[in-house]
Structures are given as structure tokens and as C-alpha cells.
CSV table of C-alpha atoms in Angstrom, one decimal:
chain,number,residue,atom,x,y,z
A,1,UNK,CA,106.4,122.6,129.4
A,2,UNK,CA,108.4,122.6,126.1
A,3,UNK,CA,111.7,120.8,127.3
A,4,UNK,CA,110.8,117.4,128.8
A,5,UNK,CA,113.7,115.4,130.3
A,6,UNK,CA,113.0,111.8,131.1
A,7,UNK,CA,114.7,108.5,131.5
A,8,UNK,CA,114.0,107.7,127.8
A,9,UNK,CA,115.8,110.8,126.5
A,10,UNK,CA,115.0,114.5,126.0
A,11,UNK,CA,112.3,116.2,123.9
A,12,UNK,CA,111.3,119.7,123.2
A,13,UNK,CA,110.2,122.4,120.9
A,14,UNK,CA,112.7,123.9,118.5
A,15,UNK,CA,113.8,127.6,119.1
A,16,UNK,CA,113.4,129.7,122.2
A,17,UNK,CA,115.8,129.8,125.0
A,18,UNK,CA,118.2,127.2,126.4
A,19,UNK,CA,116.9,124.9,129.2
A,20,UNK,CA,113.3,125.8,128.2
A,21,UNK,CA,113.4,124.4,124.6
A,22,UNK,CA,115.4,121.9,122.5
A,23,UNK,CA,118.0,124.5,121.2
A,24,UNK,CA,121.2,123.7,119.7
A,25,UNK,CA,122.9,124.2,123.0
A,26,UNK,CA,120.5,121.5,124.7
A,27,UNK,CA,121.0,119.1,121.8
A,28,UNK,CA,124.8,119.3,122.2
A,29,UNK,CA,124.8,119.1,126.0
A,30,UNK,CA,122.4,115.9,126.0
A,31,UNK,CA,124.4,114.3,123.2
A,32,UNK,CA,127.6,114.9,125.2
A,33,UNK,CA,126.0,113.4,128.4
A,34,UNK,CA,125.0,110.3,126.4
A,35,UNK,CA,128.4,109.9,125.0
A,36,UNK,CA,130.1,110.5,128.4
A,37,UNK,CA,127.9,107.9,130.1
A,38,UNK,CA,128.5,105.5,127.3
A,39,UNK,CA,132.2,105.7,127.8
A,40,UNK,CA,131.7,104.8,131.5
A,41,UNK,CA,129.1,102.1,130.8
A,42,UNK,CA,131.0,100.3,128.2
A,43,UNK,CA,134.3,100.8,130.0
A,44,UNK,CA,136.2,101.7,126.8
A,45,UNK,CA,136.9,104.9,124.7
A,46,UNK,CA,136.7,102.9,121.4
A,47,UNK,CA,133.0,103.5,120.7
A,48,UNK,CA,130.6,103.3,118.0
A,49,UNK,CA,127.1,104.8,117.9
A,50,UNK,CA,124.2,104.4,115.3
A,51,UNK,CA,122.2,107.7,114.5
A,52,UNK,CA,119.1,107.9,112.5
A,53,UNK,CA,116.2,110.4,112.2
A,54,UNK,CA,112.7,110.8,111.0
A,55,UNK,CA,111.9,113.4,108.3
A,56,UNK,CA,110.8,116.4,110.5
A,57,UNK,CA,112.0,119.8,109.5
A,58,UNK,CA,114.5,120.2,112.3
A,59,UNK,CA,116.0,116.7,111.9
A,60,UNK,CA,119.0,117.5,109.8
A,61,UNK,CA,120.0,120.3,112.0
A,62,UNK,CA,119.7,118.3,115.3
A,63,UNK,CA,121.4,115.4,113.6
A,64,UNK,CA,124.5,117.5,112.5
A,65,UNK,CA,124.7,118.7,116.2
A,66,UNK,CA,124.5,115.3,117.7
A,67,UNK,CA,126.9,113.7,115.3
A,68,UNK,CA,129.4,116.4,115.6
A,69,UNK,CA,129.2,116.2,119.4
A,70,UNK,CA,129.9,112.4,119.5
A,71,UNK,CA,132.7,113.0,117.1
A,72,UNK,CA,134.0,115.6,119.4
A,73,UNK,CA,134.1,112.9,122.2
A,74,UNK,CA,136.1,110.6,120.0
A,75,UNK,CA,133.1,108.4,119.2
A,76,UNK,CA,132.6,106.9,115.7
A,77,UNK,CA,129.1,107.4,114.3
A,78,UNK,CA,127.2,105.3,111.8
A,79,UNK,CA,124.9,107.8,110.1
A,80,UNK,CA,121.8,106.1,108.8
A,81,UNK,CA,120.4,109.4,107.6
A,82,UNK,CA,116.5,109.3,107.1
A,83,UNK,CA,115.4,106.1,109.0
A,84,UNK,CA,112.7,104.9,111.4
A,85,UNK,CA,112.9,104.1,115.2
A,86,UNK,CA,112.8,100.2,114.7
A,87,UNK,CA,115.4,100.4,111.9
A,88,UNK,CA,117.9,102.2,114.2
A,89,UNK,CA,117.1,99.6,116.8
A,90,UNK,CA,117.9,96.6,114.6
A,91,UNK,CA,121.0,98.5,113.2
A,92,UNK,CA,122.7,98.8,116.5
A,93,UNK,CA,123.3,94.8,117.2
A,94,UNK,CA,123.9,94.3,113.5
A,95,UNK,CA,126.6,96.9,113.4
A,96,UNK,CA,128.0,95.7,116.9
A,97,UNK,CA,127.7,99.2,117.9
A,98,UNK,CA,127.7,100.5,121.6
A,99,UNK,CA,124.5,102.3,121.4
A,100,UNK,CA,122.2,104.4,119.3
A,101,UNK,CA,120.2,107.7,119.1
A,102,UNK,CA,117.0,108.2,117.2
A,103,UNK,CA,116.1,111.8,116.4
A,104,UNK,CA,112.4,111.9,116.4
A,105,UNK,CA,109.6,113.3,118.6
A,106,UNK,CA,107.4,110.3,117.5
A,107,UNK,CA,103.8,111.4,117.2
A,108,UNK,CA,104.4,115.1,118.4
A,109,UNK,CA,103.7,117.9,115.9
A,110,UNK,CA,106.4,119.3,113.7
A,111,UNK,CA,107.8,121.9,116.1
A,112,UNK,CA,109.0,119.1,118.5
A,113,UNK,CA,112.0,117.0,118.1
A,114,UNK,CA,113.9,114.7,120.5
A,115,UNK,CA,116.8,112.4,121.3
A,116,UNK,CA,115.8,108.9,122.0
A,117,UNK,CA,118.6,106.9,123.6
A,118,UNK,CA,119.5,103.2,123.1
A,119,UNK,CA,121.8,100.6,124.7
A,120,UNK,CA,124.2,98.2,122.9
A,121,UNK,CA,121.2,95.8,122.3
A,122,UNK,CA,119.2,98.4,120.5
A,123,UNK,CA,116.8,98.8,123.3
A,124,UNK,CA,115.7,101.8,125.3
A,125,UNK,CA,117.7,102.6,128.5
A,126,UNK,CA,116.2,101.7,132.0
A,127,UNK,CA,115.5,104.2,134.6
A,128,UNK,CA,118.9,104.0,136.3
A,129,UNK,CA,120.8,104.7,133.1
A,130,UNK,CA,118.6,107.5,132.1
A,131,UNK,CA,118.9,109.2,135.4
A,132,UNK,CA,122.8,109.1,135.1
A,133,UNK,CA,122.7,110.7,131.8
A,134,UNK,CA,120.3,113.5,133.2
A,135,UNK,CA,122.8,114.0,136.0
A,136,UNK,CA,125.7,114.3,133.6
A,137,UNK,CA,123.9,116.8,131.5
A,138,UNK,CA,123.0,118.9,134.5
A,139,UNK,CA,126.8,119.0,135.6
A,140,UNK,CA,128.1,119.6,132.1
A,141,UNK,CA,131.3,117.9,133.1
A,142,UNK,CA,132.4,116.5,129.7
A,143,UNK,CA,135.7,115.8,128.4
A,144,UNK,CA,136.2,116.1,124.7
A,145,UNK,CA,138.9,114.3,122.6
A,146,UNK,CA,142.1,115.7,121.3
A,147,UNK,CA,142.4,116.4,117.5
A,148,UNK,CA,144.2,113.0,116.7
A,149,UNK,CA,141.4,111.1,118.6
A,150,UNK,CA,138.2,112.5,117.0
A,151,UNK,CA,135.6,110.1,116.0
A,152,UNK,CA,134.8,109.2,112.3
A,153,UNK,CA,131.4,109.4,110.5
A,154,UNK,CA,130.5,106.4,108.3
A,155,UNK,CA,127.4,107.0,106.2
A,156,UNK,CA,125.2,103.9,105.6
A,157,UNK,CA,121.8,104.6,103.9
A,158,UNK,CA,120.9,100.9,103.2
A,159,UNK,CA,119.3,100.1,106.5
A,160,UNK,CA,115.8,100.5,105.6
A,161,UNK,CA,116.3,97.8,102.9
A,162,UNK,CA,118.1,95.6,105.4
A,163,UNK,CA,115.2,96.1,107.8
A,164,UNK,CA,112.8,95.0,105.2
A,165,UNK,CA,115.0,91.9,104.4
A,166,UNK,CA,114.9,91.1,108.2
A,167,UNK,CA,111.1,91.2,108.2
A,168,UNK,CA,110.8,89.1,105.2
A,169,UNK,CA,113.1,86.4,106.7
A,170,UNK,CA,110.8,86.1,109.9
A,171,UNK,CA,109.6,82.5,110.2
A,172,UNK,CA,105.9,83.4,110.2
A,173,UNK,CA,106.1,85.7,107.3
A,174,UNK,CA,105.8,84.1,103.8
A,175,UNK,CA,106.0,86.6,100.9
A,176,UNK,CA,104.4,84.1,98.4
A,177,UNK,CA,101.3,83.7,100.6
A,178,UNK,CA,100.8,87.4,100.7
A,179,UNK,CA,101.4,88.0,97.0
A,180,UNK,CA,98.8,85.3,96.2
A,181,UNK,CA,96.1,87.2,98.1
A,182,UNK,CA,96.5,90.2,95.6
A,183,UNK,CA,96.0,93.0,98.3
A,184,UNK,CA,95.5,96.8,97.5
A,185,UNK,CA,96.6,98.9,100.4
A,186,UNK,CA,96.5,102.7,101.0
A,187,UNK,CA,99.4,104.1,102.9
A,188,UNK,CA,99.5,107.3,104.9
A,189,UNK,CA,103.1,107.9,105.7
A,190,UNK,CA,102.4,111.5,107.2
A,191,UNK,CA,105.3,112.8,105.0
A,192,UNK,CA,107.9,111.2,107.1
A,193,UNK,CA,110.0,108.1,106.9
A,194,UNK,CA,107.1,105.6,107.0
A,195,UNK,CA,106.4,107.0,103.4
A,196,UNK,CA,109.8,105.3,102.4
A,197,UNK,CA,109.7,102.2,104.6
A,198,UNK,CA,106.1,100.9,104.3
A,199,UNK,CA,105.5,101.1,100.6
A,200,UNK,CA,108.8,99.5,100.0
A,201,UNK,CA,107.9,96.6,102.3
A,202,UNK,CA,104.5,96.3,100.7
A,203,UNK,CA,106.0,96.1,97.2
A,204,UNK,CA,108.4,93.4,98.3
A,205,UNK,CA,105.3,91.4,99.4
A,206,UNK,CA,103.5,92.0,96.1
A,207,UNK,CA,100.9,94.4,97.5
A,208,UNK,CA,99.4,97.2,95.3
A,209,UNK,CA,100.3,100.4,97.0
A,210,UNK,CA,98.2,103.6,96.9
A,211,UNK,CA,100.5,106.3,98.5
A,212,UNK,CA,99.1,109.2,100.6
A,213,UNK,CA,101.4,111.6,102.1
A,214,UNK,CA,104.5,109.5,101.5
A,215,UNK,CA,106.8,112.2,100.5
A,216,UNK,CA,109.3,112.6,103.4
A,217,UNK,CA,109.3,116.5,103.5
A,218,UNK,CA,108.6,116.8,107.3
A,219,UNK,CA,105.5,119.0,106.5
A,220,UNK,CA,103.0,116.8,108.2
A,221,UNK,CA,99.7,117.2,106.4
A,222,UNK,CA,97.6,116.6,109.6
A,223,UNK,CA,98.3,115.9,113.3
A,224,UNK,CA,100.8,113.0,113.1
A,225,UNK,CA,99.3,111.1,116.1
A,226,UNK,CA,97.4,108.3,114.3
A,227,UNK,CA,94.0,108.8,115.9
A,228,UNK,CA,90.4,108.8,114.3
A,229,UNK,CA,90.1,112.6,114.4
A,230,UNK,CA,93.3,113.0,112.3
A,231,UNK,CA,92.7,110.5,109.6
A,232,UNK,CA,89.6,111.7,107.5
A,233,UNK,CA,91.7,111.7,104.2
A,234,UNK,CA,92.8,108.0,104.4
A,235,UNK,CA,89.4,106.9,105.5
A,236,UNK,CA,87.9,108.4,102.4
A,237,UNK,CA,90.8,107.2,100.3
A,238,UNK,CA,90.4,103.5,101.1
A,239,UNK,CA,86.7,103.5,100.1
A,240,UNK,CA,87.4,105.5,96.9
A,241,UNK,CA,90.1,103.1,95.8
A,242,UNK,CA,88.1,100.1,96.9
A,243,UNK,CA,91.3,99.1,98.8
A,244,UNK,CA,91.4,96.1,101.1
A,245,UNK,CA,92.5,98.2,103.9
A,246,UNK,CA,94.7,101.4,104.9
A,247,UNK,CA,97.9,101.7,106.9
A,248,UNK,CA,98.8,104.6,108.9
A,249,UNK,CA,102.2,105.2,110.8
A,250,UNK,CA,103.4,107.9,113.0
A,251,UNK,CA,106.6,109.9,112.0
A,252,UNK,CA,109.1,107.5,113.3
A,253,UNK,CA,107.2,104.3,112.3
A,254,UNK,CA,106.8,102.5,115.6
A,255,UNK,CA,103.0,102.9,115.9
A,256,UNK,CA,100.7,101.2,113.4
A,257,UNK,CA,97.0,101.7,112.8
A,258,UNK,CA,94.7,100.2,110.2
A,259,UNK,CA,91.7,101.4,108.3
A,260,UNK,CA,89.1,98.8,107.5
A,261,UNK,CA,87.8,98.3,103.9
A,262,UNK,CA,84.7,100.2,104.8
A,263,UNK,CA,86.6,103.3,105.7
A,264,UNK,CA,86.2,102.9,109.5
A,265,UNK,CA,89.1,102.8,112.0
A,266,UNK,CA,90.1,99.3,112.9
A,267,UNK,CA,91.2,100.6,116.2
A,268,UNK,CA,94.8,101.2,117.3
A,269,UNK,CA,94.1,99.0,120.4
A,270,UNK,CA,93.3,96.2,118.0
A,271,UNK,CA,96.6,96.4,116.1
A,272,UNK,CA,98.2,94.3,118.7
A,273,UNK,CA,95.2,92.0,119.2
A,274,UNK,CA,95.2,91.0,115.5
A,275,UNK,CA,98.9,90.4,115.2
A,276,UNK,CA,99.0,88.5,118.4
A,277,UNK,CA,96.0,86.4,117.1
A,278,UNK,CA,98.1,85.4,114.1
A,279,UNK,CA,101.3,84.7,116.0
A,280,UNK,CA,99.5,82.7,118.8
A,281,UNK,CA,97.7,80.6,116.2
A,282,UNK,CA,101.1,79.4,114.9
A,283,UNK,CA,103.2,79.4,118.2
A,284,UNK,CA,101.9,78.6,121.7
A,285,UNK,CA,103.0,81.4,124.2
A,286,UNK,CA,102.4,84.3,126.4
A,287,UNK,CA,101.7,88.0,125.7
A,288,UNK,CA,102.3,91.3,127.5
A,289,UNK,CA,100.8,94.7,127.1
A,290,UNK,CA,100.7,97.8,129.4
A,291,UNK,CA,98.0,98.4,132.0
A,292,UNK,CA,96.2,101.1,129.9
A,293,UNK,CA,95.8,98.6,126.8
A,294,UNK,CA,92.6,96.9,125.9
A,295,UNK,CA,91.5,93.7,127.8
A,296,UNK,CA,90.9,92.2,124.2
A,297,UNK,CA,94.6,91.0,124.2
A,298,UNK,CA,94.0,89.0,127.2
A,299,UNK,CA,90.8,87.4,125.7
A,300,UNK,CA,92.7,86.5,122.6
A,301,UNK,CA,95.6,85.1,124.4
A,302,UNK,CA,93.7,82.9,126.7
A,303,UNK,CA,91.6,81.7,123.7
A,304,UNK,CA,94.9,80.3,122.3
A,305,UNK,CA,95.9,78.8,125.7
A,306,UNK,CA,98.5,81.5,126.6
A,307,UNK,CA,98.8,83.8,129.7
A,308,UNK,CA,98.5,87.5,129.6
A,309,UNK,CA,100.5,89.8,131.7
A,310,UNK,CA,100.2,93.7,132.2
A,311,UNK,CA,103.2,95.9,132.6
A,312,UNK,CA,103.6,99.5,133.7
A,313,UNK,CA,103.2,101.9,131.0
A,314,UNK,CA,106.3,102.7,128.8
A,315,UNK,CA,108.1,100.5,126.3
A,316,UNK,CA,111.0,99.7,128.4
A,317,UNK,CA,108.6,98.3,131.2
A,318,UNK,CA,106.7,96.2,128.5
A,319,UNK,CA,110.0,94.7,127.2
A,320,UNK,CA,111.2,93.9,130.8
A,321,UNK,CA,107.9,92.0,131.5
A,322,UNK,CA,108.0,90.2,128.1
A,323,UNK,CA,111.5,88.9,128.9
A,324,UNK,CA,110.4,88.0,132.3
A,325,UNK,CA,107.4,86.0,131.0
A,326,UNK,CA,108.9,84.8,127.8
A,327,UNK,CA,106.2,86.4,125.9
A,328,UNK,CA,106.3,85.6,122.1
A,329,UNK,CA,104.6,88.8,121.2
A,330,UNK,CA,103.5,92.1,123.0
A,331,UNK,CA,103.5,95.8,122.9
A,332,UNK,CA,101.2,98.7,123.6
A,333,UNK,CA,97.7,99.6,122.8
A,334,UNK,CA,98.7,102.6,120.8
A,335,UNK,CA,99.5,100.3,117.8
A,336,UNK,CA,102.9,99.3,119.0
A,337,UNK,CA,104.0,95.7,118.1
A,338,UNK,CA,106.9,94.2,119.8
A,339,UNK,CA,108.0,90.8,118.3
A,340,UNK,CA,111.0,89.4,119.9
A,341,UNK,CA,112.0,87.1,117.0
A,342,UNK,CA,112.8,90.4,115.4
A,343,UNK,CA,113.8,92.7,118.2
A,344,UNK,CA,112.6,94.1,121.5
A,345,UNK,CA,111.1,97.3,120.0
A,346,UNK,CA,107.8,98.7,118.6
A,347,UNK,CA,107.9,98.0,114.8
A,348,UNK,CA,105.3,99.0,112.4
A,349,UNK,CA,107.0,97.0,109.6
A,350,UNK,CA,106.9,93.8,111.5
A,351,UNK,CA,103.2,94.5,112.5
A,352,UNK,CA,102.4,95.2,108.8
A,353,UNK,CA,103.7,91.8,107.8
A,354,UNK,CA,102.1,89.9,110.4
A,355,UNK,CA,98.8,91.5,109.7
A,356,UNK,CA,99.1,90.8,106.0
A,357,UNK,CA,99.8,87.1,106.9
A,358,UNK,CA,96.7,87.0,109.1
A,359,UNK,CA,94.6,88.4,106.3
A,360,UNK,CA,96.0,86.3,103.6
A,361,UNK,CA,95.5,83.1,105.5
A,362,UNK,CA,92.0,83.8,107.2
A,363,UNK,CA,90.4,85.5,104.1
A,364,UNK,CA,87.4,87.8,104.4
A,365,UNK,CA,87.4,91.6,105.0
A,366,UNK,CA,89.2,93.6,107.5
A,367,UNK,CA,85.9,94.8,108.8
A,368,UNK,CA,84.9,91.1,109.3
A,369,UNK,CA,88.1,90.4,111.1
A,370,UNK,CA,87.5,93.4,113.5
A,371,UNK,CA,83.9,92.2,114.1
A,372,UNK,CA,85.3,88.8,115.1
A,373,UNK,CA,87.2,90.2,118.2
A,374,UNK,CA,85.8,90.9,121.5
A,375,UNK,CA,84.4,94.5,121.3
A,376,UNK,CA,85.5,96.9,123.9
A,377,UNK,CA,85.3,100.7,124.1
A,378,UNK,CA,87.7,103.2,125.9
A,379,UNK,CA,87.4,106.5,127.5
A,380,UNK,CA,90.5,108.6,128.2
A,381,UNK,CA,90.0,111.6,130.5
A,382,UNK,CA,91.9,113.6,133.1
A,383,UNK,CA,91.5,115.7,136.2
A,384,UNK,CA,93.5,118.9,136.6
A,385,UNK,CA,94.7,119.3,140.3
A,386,UNK,CA,96.1,122.2,142.1
A,387,UNK,CA,99.7,121.9,143.1
A,388,UNK,CA,99.1,121.7,146.8
A,389,UNK,CA,97.1,118.4,146.5
A,390,UNK,CA,98.7,115.1,147.5
A,391,UNK,CA,98.1,113.0,144.4
A,392,UNK,CA,99.7,109.9,145.9
A,393,UNK,CA,97.3,110.1,148.8
A,394,UNK,CA,94.3,110.4,146.5
A,395,UNK,CA,95.4,107.4,144.5
A,396,UNK,CA,95.9,105.5,147.8
A,397,UNK,CA,92.3,106.5,148.9
A,398,UNK,CA,90.9,105.0,145.6
A,399,UNK,CA,92.9,101.9,146.2
A,400,UNK,CA,91.5,101.5,149.5
A,401,UNK,CA,88.0,102.2,148.4
A,402,UNK,CA,88.3,99.3,145.9
A,403,UNK,CA,90.4,97.0,147.8
A,404,UNK,CA,88.0,94.1,147.4
A,405,UNK,CA,88.3,94.2,143.6
A,406,UNK,CA,91.3,93.1,141.6
A,407,UNK,CA,93.8,96.0,142.0
A,408,UNK,CA,97.3,96.6,140.5
A,409,UNK,CA,99.5,99.4,142.0
A,410,UNK,CA,102.7,98.8,139.7
A,411,UNK,CA,101.7,102.1,137.9
A,412,UNK,CA,99.3,104.3,139.5
A,413,UNK,CA,96.1,102.3,140.5
A,414,UNK,CA,94.3,99.9,137.9
A,415,UNK,CA,91.1,98.4,139.1
A,416,UNK,CA,89.8,95.5,137.3
A,417,UNK,CA,86.1,95.1,137.7
A,418,UNK,CA,84.3,91.8,136.2
A,419,UNK,CA,83.0,93.7,133.2
A,420,UNK,CA,85.3,96.8,132.9
A,421,UNK,CA,88.4,98.4,134.3
A,422,UNK,CA,89.7,101.8,135.2
A,423,UNK,CA,93.4,102.9,135.3
A,424,UNK,CA,94.5,106.0,137.3
A,425,UNK,CA,97.9,107.4,136.8
A,426,UNK,CA,99.7,110.6,137.9
A,427,UNK,CA,101.2,112.5,135.1
A,428,UNK,CA,105.0,113.0,135.2
A,429,UNK,CA,104.9,116.4,133.6
A,430,UNK,CA,101.7,118.3,134.7
A,431,UNK,CA,99.5,118.3,137.8
A,432,UNK,CA,96.9,116.0,136.6
A,433,UNK,CA,95.6,112.5,137.2
A,434,UNK,CA,94.9,110.6,133.9
A,435,UNK,CA,91.7,108.4,134.0
A,436,UNK,CA,91.5,105.5,131.4
A,437,UNK,CA,88.5,103.1,131.4
A,438,UNK,CA,87.4,100.3,129.2
A,439,UNK,CA,84.0,98.6,129.0
A,440,UNK,CA,81.6,96.8,126.5
A,441,UNK,CA,80.0,100.1,125.3
A,442,UNK,CA,81.2,103.7,124.9
A,443,UNK,CA,78.5,104.9,127.3
A,444,UNK,CA,79.6,102.3,130.0
A,445,UNK,CA,83.3,103.4,129.6
A,446,UNK,CA,82.3,107.3,129.8
A,447,UNK,CA,80.0,106.7,132.6
A,448,UNK,CA,82.7,104.8,134.6
A,449,UNK,CA,85.2,107.5,134.0
A,450,UNK,CA,82.7,110.2,135.1
A,451,UNK,CA,81.9,108.1,138.2
A,452,UNK,CA,85.6,107.8,139.2
A,453,UNK,CA,86.3,111.4,138.5
A,454,UNK,CA,83.5,112.4,140.9
A,455,UNK,CA,84.8,110.1,143.6
A,456,UNK,CA,88.4,111.5,143.2
A,457,UNK,CA,87.1,115.0,143.5
A,458,UNK,CA,85.0,114.1,146.5
A,459,UNK,CA,88.1,112.5,148.2
A,460,UNK,CA,90.1,115.6,147.3
A,461,UNK,CA,87.4,118.0,148.7
A,462,UNK,CA,87.1,119.7,145.2
């Protein structure tokens, strides 16, 4: 499936046929649907939308199409050019705009791009809003502006600097404290906009920066998802440079991973754990992550006297739960830090600053910090199913089988055992069940996943 329509936007591969790929026709259609919805939602025709993009090869083409479509609807566009997802998110309220679109396929490879859609708060749309936009795109019932009513394009390339200033002004970030620590850090910007934003932030904080793949050409030097198997170069570079640690971001800079001083992965799951540890040590409060994230966040939160809650998978669900529970920090186990004092969106710049503060105040090495946290190991597997199987019934059968355990059904079935957990989720895009487990050793996590897979197959008669 190379064109995926969801409540958070539309993503697809460049080229190919309309309705099957993200072609120019599809980009125009979905931009028009968003603009048409925004007029109805805002109750006015006098609208302003912020647009920014990552550095991928198709970015400028898709941006030109989207911007021109909105102008054709009579909507003014603030064009940030090369930007990051969190930068666009903070720009929307600062500009008093009515919405925003980020042109990025996040961690997907270079042939992909996407339109990620924001509301007037700079936050992702909810399910109901997203469904309305998909329906409008399907109908193609658009009314474009007359020639005298076309929108205007206002270019503003200063927002990465504004974003950095916003980070420096956070109450728990002190540039002098970080400067005194004298850090040396390697940055892998995967040749996208993180290569602009993260080094700039670090230099403002007095950190010595070693750049690796920080030229925003859009030619990703490795698979852009920040996972261990893709990050051999920076792991070597951190050791060679005798750096304090390494920073890796995805192309749109909302995911953040660290490399320890010994060249080992700190673990994406532990990015949020470390940042929360710092924030909770200064401010009492609660945390939220999604159901598939590490139990380590719960442990650290409870150590500081706070309450941890789990949300359904998806940033909009985490944000909703954070607002309900007045969480002071939250996010997702994929290295996504959401810090409401800044804004309700995953932000690698904010996460970087909080982590530097933690290291500057606590001292020691990053490897020692990682060793100080509860140690958990995850397994991520899947079962491919035939289309005639009733996946919901299979999940219900697993729920019934483990009804005496602590079970959540807000997003698939999550079973919390005393020493480990398993999360079973139906994929939205293919006939599979995803099986995530976590335990205190890799073998336990893998064994639990294999056991659950066998039980599902038995229930399905496979």
C-alpha cells in the first residue's frame, strides 16, 4: 500500500498513478480538502496557514503544489521553507494562524512524503476532524477563490532560530549550566533539517559539535528511522571523537535517540525516561506515554511521587491523555518528547536541552546514567493473517484468556503481568497483529512474544 490515508494526514510514495501514490494530483486534492475543511471549522474565509517541510528530495515540489492550492482557495500562507515538525507546531500559535501543514514522511525512506495536518493550536487533528477531511477529498467538492481573492505567500525563514530561542527560555533550561559542563557531542542529522536545527541549538548552549550527515540534501545516508541497525556510523564516531554522547534525529526532528559515550545505543525508549527523570526531579507531577512504551517511565515517575498513565498509540491520543491528567511531561517510546511548557508536540530540540541539563547537573557518563535506570528489553513481532479471519474476535479471545491479569482494551489488548507485559494491536493498513512485549531480559521478552503468537495461532486454528 503506497498511499495511506489516515486521520493525521496522507502519506505515500512519489510517482506512479493517482489514488495509489502521492502524485501531484493527490497532493493538490488533499491540500484542497484541508483548506476547505479549515474554512468550515474556523467559520471564516480570512485564513492563514503555516507550511514547512523537511529536506527530502520531493519536498520542494510537494510544497509548491500545497502552497499554490491554498492560495487558490484564498488562504494566506506563511512559508517557513526548510523546517522541522516541532518548529511548524510552535509557529502556528505564534503567528496566530488557523492551521498548519508539515510536509514530511517522518522516518520513512526518501521515496515517501506526506501532508501532516495541524489545527490552530499547532496540534494534530483528532479523529473526527481527520475523517471530515478524508470525506471532502473523496468528494472533490471544492470552491476556489476568484482572482481578486487569491491568498498571499509570506516567506519567513527565521523560525528555527525562534524555536531555539523558545527552548532556551524554558524554565528548566539554563544555558550557563550546560556551557560549564563542556560537552562534546556528535550529531547525525540524516541529511535533513535536524542537521540545521540541532547543531544550532547545541552551539547556543556552548556544546562542541561534531557534525555527521548534517547537510540538508535529502539524500539520506542510511535508513532514516533511528534504530540500532541503522546507526553504525555514529556509534563509531562517538568513540573515535571521545565524545560525551551522540544525538540522532529522524528527518522531521520529532524523534530523538542518544548514543552513549561507549558507542552503545542509549535506547530510544529511554530518551523519554531520562528527560522525565530530570523534569520530575525539579517539578512534581504526572507522566503519560503510549501503551507500547517502556514500563521504565512508570518506575521513574513513581520514584518521584507522580502518577503514570498509558494512552492509546498515536501522538494525538497521548496529548489528549496528558491534558486529562495534567501531565508535566510525556511522549512515546520512539524517542518522542512532549513537554507542555513548550508545546503539545514531540520535539527533539526540547528533549536535547532537557537531557543536557540532566547530564550537566548529575555528572558522570551517559553509559552510567543508562545503567542507573530500570533495565527492560522489548520484542516487536507480528503475525500475518488471512483476510477471512476475525481479528477482533482473536483479540477478544486473548482478553478472555487473561481476564484475571491487569488488562487494557483502549487500543487492542495490553496485558500487564507482574514482571512483564504484552501489547496486541491490529494494524490499520495490513492484515496483521502486532505483538510487542517487554521483560527484564531479551530472552524473556522474545519467549513471551513467541508464547503469545502460538496461543493466537491456536485460537485462530492456524
